[in-house]
Short mmCIF file of C-alpha atoms in Angstrom, two decimals:
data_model
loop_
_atom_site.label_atom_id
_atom_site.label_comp_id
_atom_site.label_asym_id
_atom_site.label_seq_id
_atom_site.Cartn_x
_atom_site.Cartn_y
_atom_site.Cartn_z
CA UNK A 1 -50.61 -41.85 69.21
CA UNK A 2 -52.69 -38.65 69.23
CA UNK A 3 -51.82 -38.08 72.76
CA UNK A 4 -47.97 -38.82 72.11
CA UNK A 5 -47.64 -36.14 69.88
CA UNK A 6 -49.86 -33.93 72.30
CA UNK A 7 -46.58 -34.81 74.94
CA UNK A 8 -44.10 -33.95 72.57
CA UNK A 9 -45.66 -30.68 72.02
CA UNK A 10 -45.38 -29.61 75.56
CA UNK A 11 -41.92 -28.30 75.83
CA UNK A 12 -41.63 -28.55 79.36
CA UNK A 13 -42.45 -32.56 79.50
CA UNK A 14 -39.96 -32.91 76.43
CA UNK A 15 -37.40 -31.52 78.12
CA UNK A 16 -37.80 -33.24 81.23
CA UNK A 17 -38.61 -36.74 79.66
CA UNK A 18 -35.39 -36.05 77.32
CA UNK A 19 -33.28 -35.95 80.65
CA UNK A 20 -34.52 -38.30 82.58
CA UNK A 21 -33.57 -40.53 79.78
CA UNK A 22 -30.24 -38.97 79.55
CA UNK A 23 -29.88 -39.51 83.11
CA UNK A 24 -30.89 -43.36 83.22
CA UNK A 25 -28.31 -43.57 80.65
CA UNK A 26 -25.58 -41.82 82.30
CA UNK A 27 -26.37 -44.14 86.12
CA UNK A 28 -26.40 -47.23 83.72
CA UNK A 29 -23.03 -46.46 81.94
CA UNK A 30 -21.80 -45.41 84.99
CA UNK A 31 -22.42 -48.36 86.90
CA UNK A 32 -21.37 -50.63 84.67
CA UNK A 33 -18.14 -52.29 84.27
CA UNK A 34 -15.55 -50.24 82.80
CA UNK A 35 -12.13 -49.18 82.55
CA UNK A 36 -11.63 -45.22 82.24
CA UNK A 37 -13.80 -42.42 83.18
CA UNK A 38 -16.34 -40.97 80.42
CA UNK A 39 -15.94 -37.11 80.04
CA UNK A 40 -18.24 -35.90 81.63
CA UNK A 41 -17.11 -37.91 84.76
CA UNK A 42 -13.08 -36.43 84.41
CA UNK A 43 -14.46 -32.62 83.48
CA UNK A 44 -16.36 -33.13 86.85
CA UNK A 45 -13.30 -34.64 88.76
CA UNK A 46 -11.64 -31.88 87.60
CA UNK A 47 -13.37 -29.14 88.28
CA UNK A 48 -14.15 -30.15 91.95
CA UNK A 49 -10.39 -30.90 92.42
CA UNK A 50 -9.42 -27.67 91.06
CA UNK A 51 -12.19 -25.57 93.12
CA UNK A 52 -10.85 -28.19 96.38
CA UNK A 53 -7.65 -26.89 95.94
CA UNK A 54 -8.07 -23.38 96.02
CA UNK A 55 -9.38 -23.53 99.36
CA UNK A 56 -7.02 -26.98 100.62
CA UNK A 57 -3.68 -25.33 100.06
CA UNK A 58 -4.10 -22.01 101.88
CA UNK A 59 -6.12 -23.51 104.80
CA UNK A 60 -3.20 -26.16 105.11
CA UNK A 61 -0.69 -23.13 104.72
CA UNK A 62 -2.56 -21.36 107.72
CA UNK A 63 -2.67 -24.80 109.98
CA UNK A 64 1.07 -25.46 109.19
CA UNK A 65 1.41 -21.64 110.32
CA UNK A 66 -0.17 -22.50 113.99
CA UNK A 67 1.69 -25.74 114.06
CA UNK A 68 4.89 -24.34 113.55
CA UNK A 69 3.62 -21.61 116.09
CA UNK A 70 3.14 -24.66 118.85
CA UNK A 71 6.57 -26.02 117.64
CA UNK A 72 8.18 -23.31 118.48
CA UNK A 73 6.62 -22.60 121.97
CA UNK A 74 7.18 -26.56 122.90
CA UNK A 75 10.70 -25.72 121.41
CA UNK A 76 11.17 -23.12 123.68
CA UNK A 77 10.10 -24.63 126.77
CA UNK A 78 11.99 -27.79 126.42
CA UNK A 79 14.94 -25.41 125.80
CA UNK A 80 14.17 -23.72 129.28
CA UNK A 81 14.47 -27.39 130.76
CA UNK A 82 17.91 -27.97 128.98
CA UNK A 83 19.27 -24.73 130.62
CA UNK A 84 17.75 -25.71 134.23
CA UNK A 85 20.05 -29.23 133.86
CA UNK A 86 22.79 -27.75 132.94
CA UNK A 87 22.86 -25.07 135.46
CA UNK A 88 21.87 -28.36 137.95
CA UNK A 89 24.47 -30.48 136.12
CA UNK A 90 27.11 -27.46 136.93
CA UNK A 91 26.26 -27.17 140.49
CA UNK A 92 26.28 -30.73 141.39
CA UNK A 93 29.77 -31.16 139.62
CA UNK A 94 31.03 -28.16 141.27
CA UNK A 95 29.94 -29.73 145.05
CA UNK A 96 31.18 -33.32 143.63
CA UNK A 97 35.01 -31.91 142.67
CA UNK A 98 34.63 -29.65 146.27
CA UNK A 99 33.96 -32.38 148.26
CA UNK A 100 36.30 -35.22 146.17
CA UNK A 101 38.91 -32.47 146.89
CA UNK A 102 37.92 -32.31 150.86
CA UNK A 103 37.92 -36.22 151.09
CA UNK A 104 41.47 -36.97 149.20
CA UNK A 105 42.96 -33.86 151.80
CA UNK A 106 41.43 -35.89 154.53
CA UNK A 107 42.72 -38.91 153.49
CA UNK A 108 46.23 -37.89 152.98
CA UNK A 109 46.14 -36.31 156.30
CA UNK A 110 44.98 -39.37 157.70
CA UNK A 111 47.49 -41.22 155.82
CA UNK A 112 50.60 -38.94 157.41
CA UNK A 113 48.92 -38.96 160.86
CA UNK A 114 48.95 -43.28 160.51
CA UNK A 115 52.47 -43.07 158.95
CA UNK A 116 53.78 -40.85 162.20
CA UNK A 117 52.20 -42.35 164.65
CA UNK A 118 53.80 -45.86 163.45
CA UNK A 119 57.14 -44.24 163.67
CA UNK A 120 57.00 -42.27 166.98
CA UNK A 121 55.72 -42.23 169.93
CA UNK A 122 53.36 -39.35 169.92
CA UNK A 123 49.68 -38.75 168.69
CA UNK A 124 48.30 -35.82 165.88
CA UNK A 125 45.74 -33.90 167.09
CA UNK A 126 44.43 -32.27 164.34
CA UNK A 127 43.15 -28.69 164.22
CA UNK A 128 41.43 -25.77 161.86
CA UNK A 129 43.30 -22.77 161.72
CA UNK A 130 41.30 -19.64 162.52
CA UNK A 131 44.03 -16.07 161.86
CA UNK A 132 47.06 -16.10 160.30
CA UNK A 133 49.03 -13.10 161.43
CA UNK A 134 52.54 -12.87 158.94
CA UNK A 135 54.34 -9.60 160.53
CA UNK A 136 58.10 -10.37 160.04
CA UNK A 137 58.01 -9.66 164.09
CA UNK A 138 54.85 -11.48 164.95
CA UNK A 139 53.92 -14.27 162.82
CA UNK A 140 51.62 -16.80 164.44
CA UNK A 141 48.09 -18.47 163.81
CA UNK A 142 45.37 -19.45 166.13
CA UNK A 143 44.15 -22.63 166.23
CA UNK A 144 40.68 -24.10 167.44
CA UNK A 145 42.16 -26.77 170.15
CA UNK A 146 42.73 -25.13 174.08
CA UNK A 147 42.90 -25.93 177.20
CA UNK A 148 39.97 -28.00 176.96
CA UNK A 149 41.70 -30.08 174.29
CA UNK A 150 44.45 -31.09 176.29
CA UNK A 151 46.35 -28.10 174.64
CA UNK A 152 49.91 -27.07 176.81
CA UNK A 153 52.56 -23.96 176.05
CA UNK A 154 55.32 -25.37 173.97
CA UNK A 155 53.83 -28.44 172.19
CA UNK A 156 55.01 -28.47 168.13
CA UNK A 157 52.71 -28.10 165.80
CA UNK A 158 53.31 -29.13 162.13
CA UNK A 159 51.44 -29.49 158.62
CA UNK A 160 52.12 -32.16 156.46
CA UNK A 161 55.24 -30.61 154.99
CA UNK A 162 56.78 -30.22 158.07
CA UNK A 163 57.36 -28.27 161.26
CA UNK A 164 55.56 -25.02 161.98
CA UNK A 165 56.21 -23.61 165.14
CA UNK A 166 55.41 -24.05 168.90
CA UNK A 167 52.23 -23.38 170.93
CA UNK A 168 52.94 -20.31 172.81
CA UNK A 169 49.34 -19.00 174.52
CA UNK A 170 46.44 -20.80 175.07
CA UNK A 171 43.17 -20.09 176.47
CA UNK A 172 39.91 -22.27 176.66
CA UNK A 173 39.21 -22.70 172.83
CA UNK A 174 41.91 -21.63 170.70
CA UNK A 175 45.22 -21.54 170.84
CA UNK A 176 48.21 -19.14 169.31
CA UNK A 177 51.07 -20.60 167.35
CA UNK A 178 54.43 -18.80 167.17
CA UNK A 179 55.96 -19.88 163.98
CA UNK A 180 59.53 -20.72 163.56
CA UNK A 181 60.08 -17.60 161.33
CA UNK A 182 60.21 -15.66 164.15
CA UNK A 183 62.98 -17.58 165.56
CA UNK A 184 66.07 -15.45 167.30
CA UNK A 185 68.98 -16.39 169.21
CA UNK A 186 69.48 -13.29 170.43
CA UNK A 187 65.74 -12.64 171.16
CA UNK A 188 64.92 -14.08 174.89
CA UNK A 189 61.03 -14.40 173.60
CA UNK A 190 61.92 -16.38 170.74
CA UNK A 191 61.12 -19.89 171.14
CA UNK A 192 63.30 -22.50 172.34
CA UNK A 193 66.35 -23.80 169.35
CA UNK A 194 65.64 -27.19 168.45
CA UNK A 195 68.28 -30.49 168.76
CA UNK A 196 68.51 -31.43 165.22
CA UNK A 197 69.85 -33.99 163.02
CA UNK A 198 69.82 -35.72 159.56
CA UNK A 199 67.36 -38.24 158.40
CA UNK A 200 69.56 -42.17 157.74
CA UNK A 201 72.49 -40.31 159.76
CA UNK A 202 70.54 -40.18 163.57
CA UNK A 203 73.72 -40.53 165.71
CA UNK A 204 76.20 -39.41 163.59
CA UNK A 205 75.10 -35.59 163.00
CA UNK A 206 73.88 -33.25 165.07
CA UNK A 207 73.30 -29.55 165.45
CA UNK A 208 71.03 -26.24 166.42
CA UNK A 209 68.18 -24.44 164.34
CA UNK A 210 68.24 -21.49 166.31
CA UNK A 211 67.29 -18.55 164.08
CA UNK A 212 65.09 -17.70 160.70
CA UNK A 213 66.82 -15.54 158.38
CA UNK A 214 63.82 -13.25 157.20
CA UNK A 215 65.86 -11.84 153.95
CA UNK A 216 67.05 -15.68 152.54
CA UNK A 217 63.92 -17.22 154.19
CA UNK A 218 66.07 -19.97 155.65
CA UNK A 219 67.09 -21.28 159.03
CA UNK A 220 70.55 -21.57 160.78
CA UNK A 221 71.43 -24.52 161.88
CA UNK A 222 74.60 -24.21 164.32
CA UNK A 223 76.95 -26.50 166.09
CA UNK A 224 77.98 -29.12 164.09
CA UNK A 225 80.70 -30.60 165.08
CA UNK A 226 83.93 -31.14 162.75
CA UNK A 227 83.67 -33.93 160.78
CA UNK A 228 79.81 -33.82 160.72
CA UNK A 229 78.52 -35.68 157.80
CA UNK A 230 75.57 -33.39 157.12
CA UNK A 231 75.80 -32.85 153.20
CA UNK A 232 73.84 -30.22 151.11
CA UNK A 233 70.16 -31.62 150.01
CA UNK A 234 69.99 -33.85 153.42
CA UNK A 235 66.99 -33.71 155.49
CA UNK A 236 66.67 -32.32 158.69
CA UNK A 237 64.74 -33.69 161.46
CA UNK A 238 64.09 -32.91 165.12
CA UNK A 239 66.40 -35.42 167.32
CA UNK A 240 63.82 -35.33 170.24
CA UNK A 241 67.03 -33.80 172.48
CA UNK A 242 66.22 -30.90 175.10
CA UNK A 243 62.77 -32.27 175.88
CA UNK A 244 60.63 -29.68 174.37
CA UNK A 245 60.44 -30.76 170.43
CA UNK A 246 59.76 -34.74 170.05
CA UNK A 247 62.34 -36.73 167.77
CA UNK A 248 61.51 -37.40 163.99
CA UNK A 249 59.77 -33.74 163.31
CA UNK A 250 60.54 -32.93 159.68
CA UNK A 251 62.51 -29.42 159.75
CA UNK A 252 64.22 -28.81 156.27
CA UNK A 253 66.54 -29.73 153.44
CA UNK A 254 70.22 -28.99 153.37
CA UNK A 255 71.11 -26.22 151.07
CA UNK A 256 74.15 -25.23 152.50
CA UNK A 257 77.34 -25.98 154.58
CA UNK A 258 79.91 -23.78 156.00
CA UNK A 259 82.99 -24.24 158.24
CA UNK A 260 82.61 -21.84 161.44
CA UNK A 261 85.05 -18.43 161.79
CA UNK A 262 87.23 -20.58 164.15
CA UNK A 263 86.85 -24.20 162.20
CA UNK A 264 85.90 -25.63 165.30
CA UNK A 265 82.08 -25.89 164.05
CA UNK A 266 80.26 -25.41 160.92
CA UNK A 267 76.89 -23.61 159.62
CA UNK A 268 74.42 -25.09 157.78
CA UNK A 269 71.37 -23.04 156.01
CA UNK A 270 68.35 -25.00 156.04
CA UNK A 271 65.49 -24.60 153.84
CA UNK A 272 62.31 -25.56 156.02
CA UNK A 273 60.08 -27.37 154.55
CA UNK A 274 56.71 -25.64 155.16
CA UNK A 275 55.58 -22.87 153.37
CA UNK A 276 54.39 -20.91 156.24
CA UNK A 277 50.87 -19.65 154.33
CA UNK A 278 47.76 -21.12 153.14
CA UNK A 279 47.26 -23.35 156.14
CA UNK A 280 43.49 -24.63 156.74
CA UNK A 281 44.80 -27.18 159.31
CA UNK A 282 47.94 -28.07 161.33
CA UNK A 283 48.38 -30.99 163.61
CA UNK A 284 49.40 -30.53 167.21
CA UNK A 285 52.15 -33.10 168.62
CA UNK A 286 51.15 -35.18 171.72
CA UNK A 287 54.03 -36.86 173.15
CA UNK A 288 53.19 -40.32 175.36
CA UNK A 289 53.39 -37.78 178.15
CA UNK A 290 50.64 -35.46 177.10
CA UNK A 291 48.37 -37.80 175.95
CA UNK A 292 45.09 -37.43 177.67
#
């Protein structure tokens, strides 16, 4: 007992013994089974919550910084990708519509070549046109079909609107084209008038497109004879008469009719159905005779 009170007189040991007691306590309450926190326990919580979120927030402030940082540059580079298929998306659409556009042309060339060639006798050669030359005195085109082609002076040549004109040099490779707007009756140069006659009225009209009115852009056609059922808005075709220009050519419509100075013939103005500019390819006319 002596020596108890001998403990309790060292401060140090009373102190110590007093919390280890404390602390058994504390584990044992702790540990046991309960339903809420004691004090001590939420002032603790607290405090080290608090003191966690001082540093938590900024630091996830600073990360969400650098994230949004990488965001941006993965942003920025998917964005570069988006522009590269567009511009790939534009280019490939832009080669699609070219060459759609090429094909359909083809085709519908190949569909008036077929539709021809079922109802005359003569074969389309068809060729790329390489000058256009529109002087009102000199207009022709060259062609990339000569001699070597079976090419001749004098074979037509139309588009698919309609007649064009005559071949009137040739060499090797190319060929020139005099077009019918230089057409003159009075001009011995000029190329030779053509035997025409109206499409559903073969037989019963005929006449001569032997000039090209530069100022009304329209052709003459002369020599019809009295009583000539030509009509305005009829269409003109070659009649296949003189030997140069095969029959069924497609010349021009009808857009007017006039009775001659002496009534013995009448005058009809002829609009011709090709437009005479903008030509990428013409066809050459082979009759059975110049077929190769």
């Amino acid at each position: 007992m002596l020596k108890l009170f001998k403990l309790f007189n060292n401060k140090r040991l009373f102190i110590l013994l007093i919390t280890l007691v404390m602390f058994i306590v504390v584990m044992g309450f702790s540990l046991g089974a309960r339903k809420a926190l004691s004090w001590p326990e939420n002032f603790l919580r607290d405090t080290t919550g608090f003191v966690q979120s001082l540093f938590y927030k900024p630091a996830g402030y600073v990360a969400g910084f650098f994230q949004d940082i990488g965001n941006l540059h993965d942003l920025a580079e998917e964005n570069e990708r988006l522009k590269i298929l567009a511009a790939q998306y534009a280019r490939d659409k832009a080669v699609y519509n070219f060459t759609k556009a090429k094909i359909e042309d083809y085709q519908e060339k190949l569909n008036f070549k077929d539709a021809q060639k079922k109802l005359y006798d003569y074969e389309l050669h068809i060729a790329q046109v390489i000058s256009l030359t529109t002087e009102p005195s000199n207009s022709s085109v060259v062609i990339d079909l000569g001699s070597k082609d079976g090419i001749k002076p004098n074979m037509s040549v139309i588009s698919v609107e309609g007649m064009v004109g005559v071949i009137s040099q040739v060499s090797n490779f190319t060929s020139t084209v005099k077009l019918m707007t230089v057409m003159d009756a009075n001009d011995p140069n000029s190329q030779p008038p053509i035997a025409a006659t109206v499409l559903d009225k073969e037989g019963k009209s005929f006449g001569m497109i032997e000039s090209y009115d530069q100022q009304t852009g329209m052709l003459k056609m002369n020599k019809i004879p009295v009583g000539d059922p030509i009509a305005v808005g009829d269409t003109i075709i070659s009649s296949g008469g003189g030997g140069v220009y095969p029959r069924g050519l497609t010349i021009g419509t009808v857009k007017s009719v006039k009775v001659g100075e002496f009534g013995y013939t009448s005058t009809a103005l002829i609009d011709p159905t090709a437009d005479f500019q903008d030509w990428k390819d013409l066809f050459v006319v082979f009759t059975e005779e110049r077929v190769e």
